[in-house]
Tab-separated table of C-alpha atoms in Angstrom:
chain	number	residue	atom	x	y	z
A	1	UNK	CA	0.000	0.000	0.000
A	2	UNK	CA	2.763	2.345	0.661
A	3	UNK	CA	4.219	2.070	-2.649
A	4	UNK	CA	1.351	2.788	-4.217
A	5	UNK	CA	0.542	5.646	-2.279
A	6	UNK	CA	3.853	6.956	-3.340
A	7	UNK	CA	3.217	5.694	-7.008
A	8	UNK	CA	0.049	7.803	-7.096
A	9	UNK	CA	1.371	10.640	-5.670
A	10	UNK	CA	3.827	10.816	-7.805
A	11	UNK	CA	1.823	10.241	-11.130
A	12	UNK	CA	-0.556	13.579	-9.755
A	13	UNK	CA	2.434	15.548	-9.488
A	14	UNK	CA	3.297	14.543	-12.989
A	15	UNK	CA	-0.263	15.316	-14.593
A	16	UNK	CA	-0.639	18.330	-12.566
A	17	UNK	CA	2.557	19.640	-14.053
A	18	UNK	CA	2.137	18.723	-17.077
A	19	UNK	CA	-1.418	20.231	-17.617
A	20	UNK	CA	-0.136	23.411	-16.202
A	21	UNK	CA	2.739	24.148	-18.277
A	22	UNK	CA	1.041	22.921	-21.304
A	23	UNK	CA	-2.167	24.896	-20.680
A	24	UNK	CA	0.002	28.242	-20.349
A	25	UNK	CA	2.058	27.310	-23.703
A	26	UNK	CA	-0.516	26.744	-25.781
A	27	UNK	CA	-2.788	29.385	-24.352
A	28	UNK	CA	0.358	31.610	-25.578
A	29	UNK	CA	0.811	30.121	-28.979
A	30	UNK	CA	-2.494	30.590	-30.059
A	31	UNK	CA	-2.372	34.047	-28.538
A	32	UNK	CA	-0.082	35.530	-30.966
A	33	UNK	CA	-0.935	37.766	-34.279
A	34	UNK	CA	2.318	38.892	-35.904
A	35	UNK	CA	4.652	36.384	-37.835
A	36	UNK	CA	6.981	38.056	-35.700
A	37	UNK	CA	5.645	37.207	-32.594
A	38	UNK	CA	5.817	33.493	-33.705
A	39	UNK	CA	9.925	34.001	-35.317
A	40	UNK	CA	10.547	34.791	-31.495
A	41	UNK	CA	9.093	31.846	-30.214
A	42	UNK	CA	11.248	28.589	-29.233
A	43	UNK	CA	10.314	25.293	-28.103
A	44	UNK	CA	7.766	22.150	-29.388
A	45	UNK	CA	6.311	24.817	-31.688
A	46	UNK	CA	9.141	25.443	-33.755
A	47	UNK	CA	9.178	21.375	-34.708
A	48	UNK	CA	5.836	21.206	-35.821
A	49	UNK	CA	7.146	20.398	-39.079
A	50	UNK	CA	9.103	17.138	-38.243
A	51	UNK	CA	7.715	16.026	-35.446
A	52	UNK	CA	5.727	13.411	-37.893
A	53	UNK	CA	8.691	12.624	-39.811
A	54	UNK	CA	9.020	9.261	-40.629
A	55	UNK	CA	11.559	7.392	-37.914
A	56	UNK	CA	14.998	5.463	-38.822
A	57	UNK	CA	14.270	1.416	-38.734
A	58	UNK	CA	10.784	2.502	-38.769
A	59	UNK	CA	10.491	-1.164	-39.963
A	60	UNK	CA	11.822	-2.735	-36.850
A	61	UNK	CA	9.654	-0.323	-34.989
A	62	UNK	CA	6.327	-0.965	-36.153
A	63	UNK	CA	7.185	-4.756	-35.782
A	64	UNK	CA	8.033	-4.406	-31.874
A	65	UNK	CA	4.627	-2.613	-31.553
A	66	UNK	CA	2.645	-4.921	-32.945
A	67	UNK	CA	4.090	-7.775	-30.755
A	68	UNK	CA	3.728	-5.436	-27.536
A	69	UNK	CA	-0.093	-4.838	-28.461
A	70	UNK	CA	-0.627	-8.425	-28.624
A	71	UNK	CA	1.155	-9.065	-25.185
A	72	UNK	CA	-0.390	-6.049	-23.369
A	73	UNK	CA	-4.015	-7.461	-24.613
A	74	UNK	CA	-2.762	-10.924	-23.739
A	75	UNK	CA	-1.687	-9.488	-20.101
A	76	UNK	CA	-4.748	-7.333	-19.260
A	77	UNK	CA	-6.920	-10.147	-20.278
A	78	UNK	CA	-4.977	-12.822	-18.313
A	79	UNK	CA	-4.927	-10.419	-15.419
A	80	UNK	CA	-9.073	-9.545	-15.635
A	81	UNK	CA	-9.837	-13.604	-15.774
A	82	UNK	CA	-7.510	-14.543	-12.776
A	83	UNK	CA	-8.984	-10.926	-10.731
A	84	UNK	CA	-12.892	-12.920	-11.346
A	85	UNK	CA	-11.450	-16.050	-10.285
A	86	UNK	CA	-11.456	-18.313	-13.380
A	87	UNK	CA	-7.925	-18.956	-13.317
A	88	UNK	CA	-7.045	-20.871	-9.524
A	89	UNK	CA	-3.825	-20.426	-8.207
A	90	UNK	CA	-3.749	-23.797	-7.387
A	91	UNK	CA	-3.839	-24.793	-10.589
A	92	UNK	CA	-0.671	-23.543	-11.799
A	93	UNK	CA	-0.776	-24.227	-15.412
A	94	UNK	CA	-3.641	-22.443	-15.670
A	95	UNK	CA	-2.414	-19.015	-16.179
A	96	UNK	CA	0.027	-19.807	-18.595
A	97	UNK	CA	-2.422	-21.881	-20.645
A	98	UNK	CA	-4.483	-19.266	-20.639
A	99	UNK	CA	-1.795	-16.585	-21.928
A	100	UNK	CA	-0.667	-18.778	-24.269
A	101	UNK	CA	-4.288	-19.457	-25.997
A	102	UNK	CA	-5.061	-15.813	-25.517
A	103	UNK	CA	-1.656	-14.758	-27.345
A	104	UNK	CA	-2.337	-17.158	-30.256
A	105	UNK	CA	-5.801	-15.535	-30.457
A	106	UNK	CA	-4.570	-12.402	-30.864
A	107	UNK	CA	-2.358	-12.638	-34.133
A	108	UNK	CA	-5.034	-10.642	-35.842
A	109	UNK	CA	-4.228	-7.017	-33.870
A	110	UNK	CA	-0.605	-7.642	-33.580
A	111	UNK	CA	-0.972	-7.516	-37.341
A	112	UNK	CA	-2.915	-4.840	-37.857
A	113	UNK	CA	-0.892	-2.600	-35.795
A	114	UNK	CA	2.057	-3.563	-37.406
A	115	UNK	CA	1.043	-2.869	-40.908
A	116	UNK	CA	-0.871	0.340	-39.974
A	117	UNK	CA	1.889	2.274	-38.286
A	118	UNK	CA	4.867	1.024	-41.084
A	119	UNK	CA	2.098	2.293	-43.563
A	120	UNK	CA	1.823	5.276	-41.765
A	121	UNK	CA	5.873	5.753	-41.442
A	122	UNK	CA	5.771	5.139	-45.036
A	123	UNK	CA	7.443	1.832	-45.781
A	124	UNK	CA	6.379	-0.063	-48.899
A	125	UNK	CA	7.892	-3.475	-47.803
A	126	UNK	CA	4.392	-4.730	-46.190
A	127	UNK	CA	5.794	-8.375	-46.871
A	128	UNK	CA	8.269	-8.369	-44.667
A	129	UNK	CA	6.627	-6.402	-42.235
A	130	UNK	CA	3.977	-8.837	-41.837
A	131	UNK	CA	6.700	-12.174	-42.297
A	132	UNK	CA	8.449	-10.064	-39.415
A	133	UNK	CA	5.409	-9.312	-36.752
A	134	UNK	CA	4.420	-12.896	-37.353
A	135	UNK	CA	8.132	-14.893	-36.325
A	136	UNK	CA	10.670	-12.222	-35.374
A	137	UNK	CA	9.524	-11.543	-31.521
A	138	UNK	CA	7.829	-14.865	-31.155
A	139	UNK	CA	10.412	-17.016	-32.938
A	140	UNK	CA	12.925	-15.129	-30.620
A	141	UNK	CA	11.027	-16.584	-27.640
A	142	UNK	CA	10.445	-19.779	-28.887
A	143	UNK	CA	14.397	-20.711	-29.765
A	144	UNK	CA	15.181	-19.673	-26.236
A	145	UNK	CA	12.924	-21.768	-24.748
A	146	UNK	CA	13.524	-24.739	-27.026
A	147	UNK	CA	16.929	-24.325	-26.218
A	148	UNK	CA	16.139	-24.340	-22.369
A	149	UNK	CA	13.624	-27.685	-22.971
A	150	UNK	CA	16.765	-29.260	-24.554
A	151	UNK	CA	18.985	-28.327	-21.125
A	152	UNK	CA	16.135	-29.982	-18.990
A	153	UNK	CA	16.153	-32.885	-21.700
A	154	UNK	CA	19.801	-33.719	-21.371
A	155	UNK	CA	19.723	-33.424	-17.411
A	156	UNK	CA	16.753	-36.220	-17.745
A	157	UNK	CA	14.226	-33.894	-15.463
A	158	UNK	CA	10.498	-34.149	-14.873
A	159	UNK	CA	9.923	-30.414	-15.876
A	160	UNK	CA	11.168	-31.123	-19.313
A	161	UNK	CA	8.340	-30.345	-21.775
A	162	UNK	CA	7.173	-33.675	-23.902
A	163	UNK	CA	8.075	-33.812	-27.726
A	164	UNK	CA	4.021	-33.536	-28.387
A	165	UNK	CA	3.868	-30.278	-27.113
A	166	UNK	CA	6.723	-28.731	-28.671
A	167	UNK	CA	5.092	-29.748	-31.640
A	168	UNK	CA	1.383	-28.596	-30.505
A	169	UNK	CA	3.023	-25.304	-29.112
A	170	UNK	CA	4.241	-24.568	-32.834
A	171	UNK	CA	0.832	-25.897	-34.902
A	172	UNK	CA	-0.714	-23.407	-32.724
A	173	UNK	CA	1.765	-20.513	-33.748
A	174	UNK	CA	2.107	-21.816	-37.557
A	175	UNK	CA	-1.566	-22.775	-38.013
A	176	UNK	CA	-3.723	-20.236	-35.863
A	177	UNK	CA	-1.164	-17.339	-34.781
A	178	UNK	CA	0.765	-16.657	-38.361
A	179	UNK	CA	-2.530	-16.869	-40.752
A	180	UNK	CA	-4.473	-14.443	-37.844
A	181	UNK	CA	-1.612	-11.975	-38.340
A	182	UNK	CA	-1.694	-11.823	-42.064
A	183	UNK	CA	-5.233	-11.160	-41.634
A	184	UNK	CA	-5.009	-8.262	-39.442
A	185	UNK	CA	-2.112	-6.969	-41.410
A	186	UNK	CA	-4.295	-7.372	-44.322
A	187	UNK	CA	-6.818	-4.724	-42.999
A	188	UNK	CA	-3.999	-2.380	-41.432
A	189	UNK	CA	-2.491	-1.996	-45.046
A	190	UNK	CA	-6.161	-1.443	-46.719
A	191	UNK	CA	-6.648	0.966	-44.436
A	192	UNK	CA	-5.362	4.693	-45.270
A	193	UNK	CA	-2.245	5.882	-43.062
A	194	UNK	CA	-3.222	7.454	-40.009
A	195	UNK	CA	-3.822	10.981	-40.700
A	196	UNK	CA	-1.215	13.450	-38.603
A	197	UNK	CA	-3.035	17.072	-37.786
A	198	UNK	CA	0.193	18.803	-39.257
A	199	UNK	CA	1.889	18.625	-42.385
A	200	UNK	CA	5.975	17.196	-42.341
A	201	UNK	CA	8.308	19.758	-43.955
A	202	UNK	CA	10.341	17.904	-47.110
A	203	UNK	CA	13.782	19.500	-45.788
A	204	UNK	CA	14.733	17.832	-42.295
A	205	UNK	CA	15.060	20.985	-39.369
A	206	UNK	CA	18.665	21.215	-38.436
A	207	UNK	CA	18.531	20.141	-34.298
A	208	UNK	CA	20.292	22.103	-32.274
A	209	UNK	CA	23.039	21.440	-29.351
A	210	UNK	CA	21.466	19.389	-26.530
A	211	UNK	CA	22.360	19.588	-22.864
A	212	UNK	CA	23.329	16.230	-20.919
A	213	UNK	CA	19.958	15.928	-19.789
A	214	UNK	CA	18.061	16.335	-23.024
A	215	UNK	CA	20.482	13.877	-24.564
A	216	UNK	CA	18.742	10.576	-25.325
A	217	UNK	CA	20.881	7.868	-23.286
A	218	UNK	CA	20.383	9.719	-19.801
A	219	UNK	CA	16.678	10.382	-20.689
A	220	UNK	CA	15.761	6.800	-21.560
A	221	UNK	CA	17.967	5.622	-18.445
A	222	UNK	CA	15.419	7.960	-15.970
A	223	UNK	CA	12.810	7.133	-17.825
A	224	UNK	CA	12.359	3.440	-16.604
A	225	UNK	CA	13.029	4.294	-12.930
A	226	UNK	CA	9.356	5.480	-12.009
A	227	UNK	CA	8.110	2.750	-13.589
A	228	UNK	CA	9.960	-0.174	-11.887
A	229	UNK	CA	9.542	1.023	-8.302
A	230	UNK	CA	6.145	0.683	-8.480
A	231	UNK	CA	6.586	-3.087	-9.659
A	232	UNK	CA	9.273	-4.154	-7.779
A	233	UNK	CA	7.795	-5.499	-4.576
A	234	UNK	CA	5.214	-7.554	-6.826
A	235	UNK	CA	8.206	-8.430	-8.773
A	236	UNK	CA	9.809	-10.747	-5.828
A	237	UNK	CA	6.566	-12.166	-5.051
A	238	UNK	CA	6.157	-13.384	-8.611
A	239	UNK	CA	9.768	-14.200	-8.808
A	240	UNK	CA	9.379	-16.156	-5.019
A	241	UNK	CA	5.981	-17.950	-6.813
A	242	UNK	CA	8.047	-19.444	-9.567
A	243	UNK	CA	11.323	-20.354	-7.962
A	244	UNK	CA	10.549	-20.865	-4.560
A	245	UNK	CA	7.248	-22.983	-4.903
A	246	UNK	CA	5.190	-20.211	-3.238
A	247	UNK	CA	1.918	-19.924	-4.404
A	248	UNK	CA	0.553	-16.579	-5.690
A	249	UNK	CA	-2.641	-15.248	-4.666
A	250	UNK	CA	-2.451	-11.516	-4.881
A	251	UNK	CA	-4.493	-11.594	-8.520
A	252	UNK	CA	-6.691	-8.421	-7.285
A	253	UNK	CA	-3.554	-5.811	-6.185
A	254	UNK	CA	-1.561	-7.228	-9.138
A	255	UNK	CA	-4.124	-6.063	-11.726
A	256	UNK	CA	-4.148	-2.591	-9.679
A	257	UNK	CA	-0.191	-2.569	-10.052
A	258	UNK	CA	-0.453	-3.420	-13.638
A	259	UNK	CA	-3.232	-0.095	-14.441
A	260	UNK	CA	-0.348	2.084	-12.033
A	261	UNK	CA	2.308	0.541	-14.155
A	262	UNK	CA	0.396	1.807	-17.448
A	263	UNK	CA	-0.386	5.410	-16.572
A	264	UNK	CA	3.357	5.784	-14.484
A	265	UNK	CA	4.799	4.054	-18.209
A	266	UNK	CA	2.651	6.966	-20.153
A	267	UNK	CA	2.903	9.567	-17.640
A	268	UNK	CA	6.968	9.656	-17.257
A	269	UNK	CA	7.727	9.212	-21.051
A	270	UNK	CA	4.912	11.959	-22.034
A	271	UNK	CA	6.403	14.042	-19.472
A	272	UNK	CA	10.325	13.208	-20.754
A	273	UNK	CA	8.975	13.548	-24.447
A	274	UNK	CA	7.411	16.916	-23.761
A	275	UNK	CA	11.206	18.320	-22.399
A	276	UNK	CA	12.618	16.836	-26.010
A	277	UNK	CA	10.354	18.508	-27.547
A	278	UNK	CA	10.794	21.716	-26.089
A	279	UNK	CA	14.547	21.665	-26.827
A	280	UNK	CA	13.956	21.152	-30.355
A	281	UNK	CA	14.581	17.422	-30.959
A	282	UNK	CA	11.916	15.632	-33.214
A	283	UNK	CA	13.244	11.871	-32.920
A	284	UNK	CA	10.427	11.352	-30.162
A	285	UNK	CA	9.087	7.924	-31.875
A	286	UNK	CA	12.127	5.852	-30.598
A	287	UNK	CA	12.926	7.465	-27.597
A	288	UNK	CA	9.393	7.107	-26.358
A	289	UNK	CA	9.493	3.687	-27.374
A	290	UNK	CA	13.158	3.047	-24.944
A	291	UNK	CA	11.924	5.180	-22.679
A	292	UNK	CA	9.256	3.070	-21.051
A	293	UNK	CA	10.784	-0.143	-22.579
A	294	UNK	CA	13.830	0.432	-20.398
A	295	UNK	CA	12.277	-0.496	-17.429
A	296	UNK	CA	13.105	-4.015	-18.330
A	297	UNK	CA	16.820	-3.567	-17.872
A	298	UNK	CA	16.003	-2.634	-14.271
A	299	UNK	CA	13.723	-5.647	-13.923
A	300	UNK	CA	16.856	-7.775	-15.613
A	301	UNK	CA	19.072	-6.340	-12.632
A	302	UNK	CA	16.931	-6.980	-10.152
A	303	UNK	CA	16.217	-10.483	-11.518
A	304	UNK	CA	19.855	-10.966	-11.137
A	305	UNK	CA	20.500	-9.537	-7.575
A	306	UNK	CA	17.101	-12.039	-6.752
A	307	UNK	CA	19.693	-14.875	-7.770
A	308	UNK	CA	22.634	-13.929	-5.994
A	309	UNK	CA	20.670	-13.207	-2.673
A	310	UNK	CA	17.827	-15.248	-2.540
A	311	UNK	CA	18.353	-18.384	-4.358
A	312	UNK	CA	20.737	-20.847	-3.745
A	313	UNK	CA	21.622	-22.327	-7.034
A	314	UNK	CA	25.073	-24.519	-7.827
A	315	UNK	CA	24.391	-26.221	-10.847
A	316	UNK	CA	25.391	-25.420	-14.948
A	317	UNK	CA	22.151	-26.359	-16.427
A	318	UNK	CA	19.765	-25.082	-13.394
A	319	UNK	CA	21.906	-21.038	-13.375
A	320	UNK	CA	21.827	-21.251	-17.556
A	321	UNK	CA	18.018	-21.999	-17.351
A	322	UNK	CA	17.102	-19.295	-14.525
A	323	UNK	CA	18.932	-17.052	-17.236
A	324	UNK	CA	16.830	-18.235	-19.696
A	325	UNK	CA	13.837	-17.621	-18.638
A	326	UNK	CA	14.164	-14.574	-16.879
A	327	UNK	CA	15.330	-13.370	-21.126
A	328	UNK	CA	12.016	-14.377	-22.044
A	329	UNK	CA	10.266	-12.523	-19.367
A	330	UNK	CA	12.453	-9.211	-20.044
A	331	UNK	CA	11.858	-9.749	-23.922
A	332	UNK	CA	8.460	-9.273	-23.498
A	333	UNK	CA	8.599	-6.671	-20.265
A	334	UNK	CA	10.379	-4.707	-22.894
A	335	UNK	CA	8.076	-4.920	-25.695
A	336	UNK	CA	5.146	-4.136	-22.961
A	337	UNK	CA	6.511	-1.369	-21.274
A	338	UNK	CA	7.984	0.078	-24.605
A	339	UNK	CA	4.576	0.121	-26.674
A	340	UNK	CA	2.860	1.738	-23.534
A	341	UNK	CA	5.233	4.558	-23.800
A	342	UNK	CA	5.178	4.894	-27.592
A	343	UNK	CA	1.362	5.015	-27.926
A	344	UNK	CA	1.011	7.701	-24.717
A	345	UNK	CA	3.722	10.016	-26.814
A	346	UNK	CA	2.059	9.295	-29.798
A	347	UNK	CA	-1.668	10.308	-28.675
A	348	UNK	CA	0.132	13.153	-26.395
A	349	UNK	CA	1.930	14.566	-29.283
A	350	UNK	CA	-1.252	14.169	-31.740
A	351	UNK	CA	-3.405	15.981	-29.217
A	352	UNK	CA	-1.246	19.089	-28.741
A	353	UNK	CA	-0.070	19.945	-32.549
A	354	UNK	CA	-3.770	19.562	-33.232
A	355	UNK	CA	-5.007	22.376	-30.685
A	356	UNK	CA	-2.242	24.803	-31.666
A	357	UNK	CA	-2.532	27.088	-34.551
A	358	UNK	CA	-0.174	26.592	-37.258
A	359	UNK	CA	0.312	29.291	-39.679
C-alpha cells in the first residue's frame, strides 16, 4: 500500500505539471498575431514540421509494436480472468495456458498494428513487415525456450516439456497465430495511413546542441526508474511464486499494479517527451518507445540480484536456465513497457499539434 501511495502521488504531481505548463504554452501560442511574434518563439512549436517525420528502422519499430499490443491485450486479459477467479492459483498451469491461448488468439491485432503504423511511417515493404510481426519476436522466444527444454532434456528432469507439445506449441503458432496476423495486417495496409493534424516539412530541421539531460541515453535511463519502483515489490513475489514454490494469490492488487504501471509508463515518457520537444529534438518515436521499454533492464538487474541473494543455485544447467527464462520474461517486459510509452507520446503529441494554430 505504501508504494502505491507513493506511485500515485507521484503520477498527480506529474499530470498536474504537465497540464499546467502545457495549458500556459498553448494558451500563448495561439495568442499571438504577428509572424513576428511566432519568429521569437522557441520550443515544441518550432518542430511542428518534423515532429511526424518518418523514424529510422521505422520497420523494426512498427514490428516491436505490434508484438507489444498483442502481449499487453494478452496481459490485461490474463490479469481480468484470474482478478474474477477463473484462473485458480492452485492450478498452476492455468495461467500460462491461458496466456498462451489468448496470445495465439490475438495474431489478428498484432498484425494490424504492425502494418498500420509502417504504412503510416511510409514503408512499402508490407511483406516483410507482416513475415516479421508474425516470427521475429515470437520465434525469438520460442528458440530460447527450445533451447532451455533441450537443457532440462539432457539433465533427464520431470519439468522437461514432452516432444508432443513442442510440436502442438508450434501448430498453434504456424496454423492459428501466423494466418491471424496476415489477416489483421491485411486490414492495417487497406486501411489509409493514419492521418497526422500537421503537415511534415520535405527538408529535415537542423537540431540544435542538446544539454546532458536532453540527450537521449540519460533520458531513456530515468525514464524506466518510475516505472519499476512501483513493480518491484510484486516483482519478488512473482519471482518467489516461480522459484521458490510459493503460491501466488495476490491476482486483485496485481491487476491494480499493472493499471499504475500503465499510466506511471505513459505519464513519465509523455512528461520526458514533452522536455525533447521543447529543446527542439523531433526523434520522439524511438525514444518514447526506450523510454518506457527500459524499465526491463532494471527488472533484468533486479532479476539478477534475486539470484545472488535469494536463491541458492550450484548447478550449470539449473543457473543457464534461470537465465533463460528470466530473457524471455524481459523480452516481453520490454516490448510491454515500450509500446505503452510509444502510444502515450504518440496520442500526447497528436493531441497538442492539433489544438495549436499553425500558420
Amino acid at each position: 500500500m505504501n508504494s502505491l501511495v507513493i506511485v500515485l502521488f507521484l503520477s498527480g504531481m506529474v499530470a498536474m505539471i504537465m497540464l499546467r505548463t502545457l495549458h500556459k504554452d498553448i494558451a500563448r501560442y495561439n495568442q499571438m498575431d504577428s509572424v513576428e511574434d511566432a519568429q521569437e518563439e522557441f520550443g515544441w512549436k518550432l518542430v511542428h514540421g518534423d515532429v511526424f517525420r518518418p523514424p529510422r528502422k521505422g520497420m523494426l519499430l512498427s514490428v516491436f509494436l505490434g508484438s507489444g499490443t498483442q502481449i499487453f491485450i494478452m496481459t490485461f486479459v490474463t490479469l481480468f480472468f484470474a482478478c474474477l477467479g477463473f484462473l485458480s492459483p492452485a492450478n498452476r498451469g492455468a495461467l500460462m495456458t491461458c496466456a498462451v491461448v489468448l496470445w495465439v488468439l490475438l495474431g489478428t491485432p498484432a498484425g494490424y498494428v504492425a502494418a498500420r503504423l509502417y504504412k503510416s511511417f511510409g514503408g512499402e515493404k508490407w511483406k516483410t513487415n507482416v513475415l516479421l510481426t508474425a516470427f521475429l519476436c515470437p520465434g525469438v522466444v520460442f528458440a530460447d525456450f527450445f533451447v532451455m527444454n533441450l537443457i532440462l532434456w539432457g539433465e533427464g528432469s520431470s519439468a522437461a516439456m514432452p516432444f508432443g507439445t513442442l510440436v502442438a506449441i508450434l501448430a498453434l503458432w504456424f496454423c492459428i497465430s501466423v494466418p491471424l496476423t496476415f489477416i489483421g495486417a491485411y486490414f492495417g495496409f487497406k486501411k489509409a495511413g493514419i492521418e497526422h493534424p500537421v503537415r511534415t516539412n520535405q527538408i529535415p530541421r537542423q537540431i540544435p546542441e542538446q544539454s546532458f539531460y536532453t540527450k537521449p541515453f540519460p533520458g531513456i535511463v530515468m525514464g524506466g526508474i518510475l516505472p519499476f519502483g512501483c513493480i518491484f515489490i510484486q516483482l519478488f513475489f512473482i519471482l518467489n511464486s516461480i522459484w521458490s514454490h510459493q503460491m501466488y494469490y495476490m491476482f486483485g492488487f496485481l491487476f491494480l499494479v499493472f493499471i499504475i504501471l500503465v499510466i506511471t509508463c505513459s505519464e513519465a515518457t509523455i512528461l520526458l517527451c514533452y522536455f525533447h520537444l521543447c529543446a527542439e529534438d523531433y526523434h520522439w518515436q524511438w525514444r518514447s518507445f526506450l523510454t518506457s521499454g527500459f524499465t526491463a533492464v532494471y527488472f533484468l538487474v533486479y532479476a539478477i540480484h534475486y539470484f545472488f541473494s535469494k536463491l541458492q543455485i550450484t548447478g550449470l544447467a539449473s543457473t543457464i536456465l534461470y537465465f533463460g527464462y528470466t530473457m524471455i520474461m524481459a523480452l516481453i517486459f520490454f516490448l510491454f513497457t515500450g509500446t505503452i510509452g510509444f502510444f502515450a507520446c504518440f496520442w500526447f503529441v497528436t493531441k497538442i499539434y492539433s489544438v495549436v494554430k499553425v500558420d
